[in-house]
JSON list of C-alpha atoms in Angstrom, two decimals:
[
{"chain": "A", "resi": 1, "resn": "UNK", "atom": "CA", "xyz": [0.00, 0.00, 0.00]},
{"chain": "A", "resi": 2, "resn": "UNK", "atom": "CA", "xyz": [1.40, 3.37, -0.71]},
{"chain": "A", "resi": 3, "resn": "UNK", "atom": "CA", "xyz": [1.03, 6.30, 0.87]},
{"chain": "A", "resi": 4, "resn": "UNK", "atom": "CA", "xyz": [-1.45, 7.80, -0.73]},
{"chain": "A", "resi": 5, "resn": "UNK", "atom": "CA", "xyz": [-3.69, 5.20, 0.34]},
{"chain": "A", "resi": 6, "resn": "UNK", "atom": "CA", "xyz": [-2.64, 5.26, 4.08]},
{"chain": "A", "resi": 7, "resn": "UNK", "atom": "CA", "xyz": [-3.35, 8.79, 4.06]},
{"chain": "A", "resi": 8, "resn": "UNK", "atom": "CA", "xyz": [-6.97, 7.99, 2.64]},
{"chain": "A", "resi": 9, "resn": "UNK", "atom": "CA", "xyz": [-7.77, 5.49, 4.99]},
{"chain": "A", "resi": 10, "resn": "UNK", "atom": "CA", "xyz": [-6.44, 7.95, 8.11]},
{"chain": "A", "resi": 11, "resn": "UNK", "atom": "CA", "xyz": [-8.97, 10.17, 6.82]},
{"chain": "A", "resi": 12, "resn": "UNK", "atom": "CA", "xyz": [-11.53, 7.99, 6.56]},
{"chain": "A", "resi": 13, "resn": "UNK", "atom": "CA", "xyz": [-11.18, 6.29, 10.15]},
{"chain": "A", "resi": 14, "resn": "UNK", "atom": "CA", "xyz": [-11.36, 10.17, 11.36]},
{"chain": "A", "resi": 15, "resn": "UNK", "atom": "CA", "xyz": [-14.01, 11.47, 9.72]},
{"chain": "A", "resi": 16, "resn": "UNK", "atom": "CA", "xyz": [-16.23, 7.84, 10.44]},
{"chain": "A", "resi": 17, "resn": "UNK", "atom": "CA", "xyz": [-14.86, 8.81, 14.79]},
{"chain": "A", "resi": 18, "resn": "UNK", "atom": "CA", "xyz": [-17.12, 12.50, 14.18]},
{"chain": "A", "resi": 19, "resn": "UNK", "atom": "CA", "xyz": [-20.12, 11.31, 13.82]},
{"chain": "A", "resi": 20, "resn": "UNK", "atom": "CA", "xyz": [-22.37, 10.56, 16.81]},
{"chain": "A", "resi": 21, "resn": "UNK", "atom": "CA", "xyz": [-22.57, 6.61, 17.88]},
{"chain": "A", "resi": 22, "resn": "UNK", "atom": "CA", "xyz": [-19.25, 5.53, 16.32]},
{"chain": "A", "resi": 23, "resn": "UNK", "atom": "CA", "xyz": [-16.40, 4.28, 17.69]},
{"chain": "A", "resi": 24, "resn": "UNK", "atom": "CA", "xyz": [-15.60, 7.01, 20.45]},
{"chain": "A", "resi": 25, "resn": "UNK", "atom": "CA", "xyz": [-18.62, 7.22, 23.22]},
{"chain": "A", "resi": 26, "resn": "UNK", "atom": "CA", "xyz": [-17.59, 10.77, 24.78]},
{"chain": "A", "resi": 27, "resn": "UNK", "atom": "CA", "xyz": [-20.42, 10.44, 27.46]},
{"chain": "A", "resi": 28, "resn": "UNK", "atom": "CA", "xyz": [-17.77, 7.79, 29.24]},
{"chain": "A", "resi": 29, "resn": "UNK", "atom": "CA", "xyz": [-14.84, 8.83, 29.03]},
{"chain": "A", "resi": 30, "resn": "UNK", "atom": "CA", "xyz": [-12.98, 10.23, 32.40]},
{"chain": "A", "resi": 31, "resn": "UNK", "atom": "CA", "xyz": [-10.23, 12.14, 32.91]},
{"chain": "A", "resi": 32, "resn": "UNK", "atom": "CA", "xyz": [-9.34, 11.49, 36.57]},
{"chain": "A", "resi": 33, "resn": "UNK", "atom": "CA", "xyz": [-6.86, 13.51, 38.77]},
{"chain": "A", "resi": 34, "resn": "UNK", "atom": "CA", "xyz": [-4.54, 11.22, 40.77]},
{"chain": "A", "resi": 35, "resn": "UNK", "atom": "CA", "xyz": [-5.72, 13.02, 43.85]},
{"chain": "A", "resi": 36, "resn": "UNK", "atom": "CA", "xyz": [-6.89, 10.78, 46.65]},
{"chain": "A", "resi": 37, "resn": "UNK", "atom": "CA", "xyz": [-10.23, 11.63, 48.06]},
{"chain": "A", "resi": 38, "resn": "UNK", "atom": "CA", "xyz": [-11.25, 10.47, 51.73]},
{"chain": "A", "resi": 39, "resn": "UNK", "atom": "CA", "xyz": [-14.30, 11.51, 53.23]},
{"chain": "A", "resi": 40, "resn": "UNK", "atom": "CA", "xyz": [-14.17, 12.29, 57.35]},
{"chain": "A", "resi": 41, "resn": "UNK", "atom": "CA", "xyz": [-16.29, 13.10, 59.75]},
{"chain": "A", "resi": 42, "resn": "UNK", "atom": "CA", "xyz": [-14.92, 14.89, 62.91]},
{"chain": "A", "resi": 43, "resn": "UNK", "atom": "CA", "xyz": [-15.62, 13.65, 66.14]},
{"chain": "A", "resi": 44, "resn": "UNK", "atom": "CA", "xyz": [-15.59, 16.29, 69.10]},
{"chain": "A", "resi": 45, "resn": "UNK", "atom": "CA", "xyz": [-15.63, 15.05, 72.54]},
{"chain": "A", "resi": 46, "resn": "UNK", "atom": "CA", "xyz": [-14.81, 11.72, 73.87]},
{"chain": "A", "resi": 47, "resn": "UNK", "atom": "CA", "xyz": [-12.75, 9.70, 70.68]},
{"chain": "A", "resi": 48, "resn": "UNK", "atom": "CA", "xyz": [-14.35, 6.49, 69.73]},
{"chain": "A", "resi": 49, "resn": "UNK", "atom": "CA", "xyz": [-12.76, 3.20, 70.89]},
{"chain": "A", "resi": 50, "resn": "UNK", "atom": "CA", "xyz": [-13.28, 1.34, 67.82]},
{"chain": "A", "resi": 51, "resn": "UNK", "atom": "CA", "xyz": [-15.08, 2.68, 64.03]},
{"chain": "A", "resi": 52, "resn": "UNK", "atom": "CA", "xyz": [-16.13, 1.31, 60.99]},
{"chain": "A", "resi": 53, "resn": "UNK", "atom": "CA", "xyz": [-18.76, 2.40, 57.97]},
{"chain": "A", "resi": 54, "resn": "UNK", "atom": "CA", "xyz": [-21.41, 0.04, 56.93]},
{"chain": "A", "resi": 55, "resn": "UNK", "atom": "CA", "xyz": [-22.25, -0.04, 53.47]},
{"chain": "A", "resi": 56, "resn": "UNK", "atom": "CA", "xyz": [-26.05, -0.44, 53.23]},
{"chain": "A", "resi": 57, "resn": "UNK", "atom": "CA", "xyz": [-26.58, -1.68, 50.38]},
{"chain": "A", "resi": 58, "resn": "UNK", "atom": "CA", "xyz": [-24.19, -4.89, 50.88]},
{"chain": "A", "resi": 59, "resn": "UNK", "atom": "CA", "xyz": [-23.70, -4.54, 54.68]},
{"chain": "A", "resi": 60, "resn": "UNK", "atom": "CA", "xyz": [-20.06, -4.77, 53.81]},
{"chain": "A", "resi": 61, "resn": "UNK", "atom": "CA", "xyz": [-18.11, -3.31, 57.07]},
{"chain": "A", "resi": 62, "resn": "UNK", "atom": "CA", "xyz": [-15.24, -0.92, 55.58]},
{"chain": "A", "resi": 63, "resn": "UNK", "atom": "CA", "xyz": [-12.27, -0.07, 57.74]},
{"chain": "A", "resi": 64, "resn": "UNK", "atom": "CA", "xyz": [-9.90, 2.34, 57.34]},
{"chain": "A", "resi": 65, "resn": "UNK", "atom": "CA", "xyz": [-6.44, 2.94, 60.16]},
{"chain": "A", "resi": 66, "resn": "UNK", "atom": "CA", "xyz": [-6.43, 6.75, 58.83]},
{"chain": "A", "resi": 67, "resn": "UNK", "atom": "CA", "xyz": [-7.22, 9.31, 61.56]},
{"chain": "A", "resi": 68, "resn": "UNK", "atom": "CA", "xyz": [-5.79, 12.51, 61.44]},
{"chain": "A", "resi": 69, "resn": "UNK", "atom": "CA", "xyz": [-6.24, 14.55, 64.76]},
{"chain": "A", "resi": 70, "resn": "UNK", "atom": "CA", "xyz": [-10.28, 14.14, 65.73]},
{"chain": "A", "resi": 71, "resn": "UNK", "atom": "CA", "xyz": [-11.33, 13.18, 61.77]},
{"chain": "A", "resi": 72, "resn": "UNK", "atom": "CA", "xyz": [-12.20, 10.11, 61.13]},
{"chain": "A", "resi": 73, "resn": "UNK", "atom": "CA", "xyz": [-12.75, 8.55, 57.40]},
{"chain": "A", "resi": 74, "resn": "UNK", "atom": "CA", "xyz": [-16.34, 7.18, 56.70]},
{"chain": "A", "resi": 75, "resn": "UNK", "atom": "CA", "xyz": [-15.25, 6.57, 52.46]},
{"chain": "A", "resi": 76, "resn": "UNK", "atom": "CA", "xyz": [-12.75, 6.62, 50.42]},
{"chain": "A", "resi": 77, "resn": "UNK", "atom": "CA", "xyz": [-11.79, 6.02, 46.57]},
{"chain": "A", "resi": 78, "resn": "UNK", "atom": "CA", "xyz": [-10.75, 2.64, 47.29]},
{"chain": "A", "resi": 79, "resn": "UNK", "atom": "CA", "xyz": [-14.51, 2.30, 47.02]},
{"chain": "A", "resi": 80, "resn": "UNK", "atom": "CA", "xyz": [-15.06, 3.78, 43.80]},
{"chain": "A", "resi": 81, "resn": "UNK", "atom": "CA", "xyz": [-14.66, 1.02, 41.60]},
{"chain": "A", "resi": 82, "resn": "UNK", "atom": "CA", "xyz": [-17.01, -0.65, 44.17]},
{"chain": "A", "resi": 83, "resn": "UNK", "atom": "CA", "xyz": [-19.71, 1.88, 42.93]},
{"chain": "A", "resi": 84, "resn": "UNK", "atom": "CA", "xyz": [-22.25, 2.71, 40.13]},
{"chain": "A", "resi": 85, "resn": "UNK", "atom": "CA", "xyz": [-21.32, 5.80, 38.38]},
{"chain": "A", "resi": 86, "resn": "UNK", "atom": "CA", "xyz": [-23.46, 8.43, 39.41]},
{"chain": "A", "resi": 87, "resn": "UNK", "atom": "CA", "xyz": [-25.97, 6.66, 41.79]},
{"chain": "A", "resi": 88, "resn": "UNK", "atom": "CA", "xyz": [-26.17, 7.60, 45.67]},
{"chain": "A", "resi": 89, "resn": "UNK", "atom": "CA", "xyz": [-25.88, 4.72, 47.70]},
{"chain": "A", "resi": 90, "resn": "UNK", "atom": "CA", "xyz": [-26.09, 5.19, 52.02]},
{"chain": "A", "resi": 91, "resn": "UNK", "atom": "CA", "xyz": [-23.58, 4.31, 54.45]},
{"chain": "A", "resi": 92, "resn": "UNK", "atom": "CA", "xyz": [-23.45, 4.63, 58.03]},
{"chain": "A", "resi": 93, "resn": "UNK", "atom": "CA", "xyz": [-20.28, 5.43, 60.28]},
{"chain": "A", "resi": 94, "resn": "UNK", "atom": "CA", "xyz": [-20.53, 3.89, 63.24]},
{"chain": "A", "resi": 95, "resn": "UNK", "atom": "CA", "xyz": [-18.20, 5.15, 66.67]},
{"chain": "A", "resi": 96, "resn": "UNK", "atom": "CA", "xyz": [-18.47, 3.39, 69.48]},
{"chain": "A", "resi": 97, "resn": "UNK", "atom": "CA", "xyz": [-18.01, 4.90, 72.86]},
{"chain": "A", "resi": 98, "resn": "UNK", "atom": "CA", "xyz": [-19.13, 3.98, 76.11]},
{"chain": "A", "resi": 99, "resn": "UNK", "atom": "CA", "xyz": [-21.54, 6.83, 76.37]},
{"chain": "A", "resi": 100, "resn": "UNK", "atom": "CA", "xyz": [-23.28, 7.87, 73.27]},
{"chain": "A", "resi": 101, "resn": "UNK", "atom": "CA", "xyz": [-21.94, 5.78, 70.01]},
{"chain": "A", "resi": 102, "resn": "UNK", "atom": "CA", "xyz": [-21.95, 7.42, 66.82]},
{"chain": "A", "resi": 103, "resn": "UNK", "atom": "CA", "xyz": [-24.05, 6.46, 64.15]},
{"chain": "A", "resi": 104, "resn": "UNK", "atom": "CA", "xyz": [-24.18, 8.55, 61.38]},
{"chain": "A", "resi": 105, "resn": "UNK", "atom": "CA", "xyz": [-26.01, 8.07, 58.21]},
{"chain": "A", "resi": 106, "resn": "UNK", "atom": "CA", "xyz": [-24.01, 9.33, 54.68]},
{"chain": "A", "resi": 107, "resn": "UNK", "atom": "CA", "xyz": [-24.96, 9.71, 50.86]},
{"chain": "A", "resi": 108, "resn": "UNK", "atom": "CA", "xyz": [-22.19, 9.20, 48.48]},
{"chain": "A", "resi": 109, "resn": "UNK", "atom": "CA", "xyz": [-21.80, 9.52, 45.22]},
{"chain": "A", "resi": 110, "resn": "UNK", "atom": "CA", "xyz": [-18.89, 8.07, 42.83]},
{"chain": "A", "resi": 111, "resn": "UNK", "atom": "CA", "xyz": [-18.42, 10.17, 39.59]},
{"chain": "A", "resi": 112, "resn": "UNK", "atom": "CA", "xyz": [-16.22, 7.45, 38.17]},
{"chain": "A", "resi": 113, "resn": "UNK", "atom": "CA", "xyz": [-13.28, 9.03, 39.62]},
{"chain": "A", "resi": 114, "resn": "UNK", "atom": "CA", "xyz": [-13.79, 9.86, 43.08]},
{"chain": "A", "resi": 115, "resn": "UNK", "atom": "CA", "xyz": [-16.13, 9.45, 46.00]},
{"chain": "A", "resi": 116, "resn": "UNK", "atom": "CA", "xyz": [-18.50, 13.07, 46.61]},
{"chain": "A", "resi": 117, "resn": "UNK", "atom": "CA", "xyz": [-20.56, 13.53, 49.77]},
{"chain": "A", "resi": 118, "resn": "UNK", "atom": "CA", "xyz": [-24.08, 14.50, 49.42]},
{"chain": "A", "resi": 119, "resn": "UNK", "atom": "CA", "xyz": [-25.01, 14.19, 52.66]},
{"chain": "A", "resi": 120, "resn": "UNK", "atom": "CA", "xyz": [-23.45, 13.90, 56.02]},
{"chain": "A", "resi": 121, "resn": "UNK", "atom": "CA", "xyz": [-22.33, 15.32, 58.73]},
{"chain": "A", "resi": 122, "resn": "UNK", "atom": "CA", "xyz": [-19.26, 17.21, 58.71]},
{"chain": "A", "resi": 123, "resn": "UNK", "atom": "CA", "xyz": [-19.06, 17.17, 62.72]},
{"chain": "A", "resi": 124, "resn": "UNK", "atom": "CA", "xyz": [-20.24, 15.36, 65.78]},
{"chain": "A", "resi": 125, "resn": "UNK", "atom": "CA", "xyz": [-20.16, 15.99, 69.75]}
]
């Protein structure tokens, strides 16, 4: 084949990738950032003893050694791939105390990329 012909048949694979519902479908592509997103709640007042999320929807217990000063993770991306794109799910994070355990109810969301909090408490006494 000659070049010409190549050159044709570049064209032609290019101009049959412009037109909606061919090769390329733009709607799932991701361009992710290599930042690592963990979702915490802080606890105020008497630390928990032990903590764990519960994920509702499989009652899979997720555990995480990650505390930084009084925040505590409920999610993170090691979930995502866990998730359906764009669909809330619950979880609760669960603190236990002697007096007054934690449980706190959460909606996340995964965009394909990262986990997003849609609802949930940013602090707790």
């Amino acid at each position: 084949m000659n070049f010409p012909h190549l050159l044709l048949g570049y064209f032609t694979f290019i101009c049959l990738g412009c037109h909606k519902g061919s090769f390329i479908n733009y709607d799932e592509l991701l361009f992710c950032t290599e930042q690592f997103v963990t979702i915490t709640i802080q606890i105020k007042g008497l630390p928990p003893s032990d903590f764990y999320t519960i994920r509702l929807a499989t009652m899979d217990t997720l555990r995480s050694d990650f505390i930084y000063e009084n925040y505590y993770p409920v999610v993170n991306d090691n979930l995502v791939k866990q998730l359906q794109r764009n669909q809330t799910e619950a979880f609760v994070f669960i603190g236990l105390r002697p007096e007054n355990p934690i449980f706190e109810t959460f909606e996340i969301l995964s965009d394909g990329c990262h986990v997003i909090k849609i609802n949930g408490a940013d602090t707790i006494d």
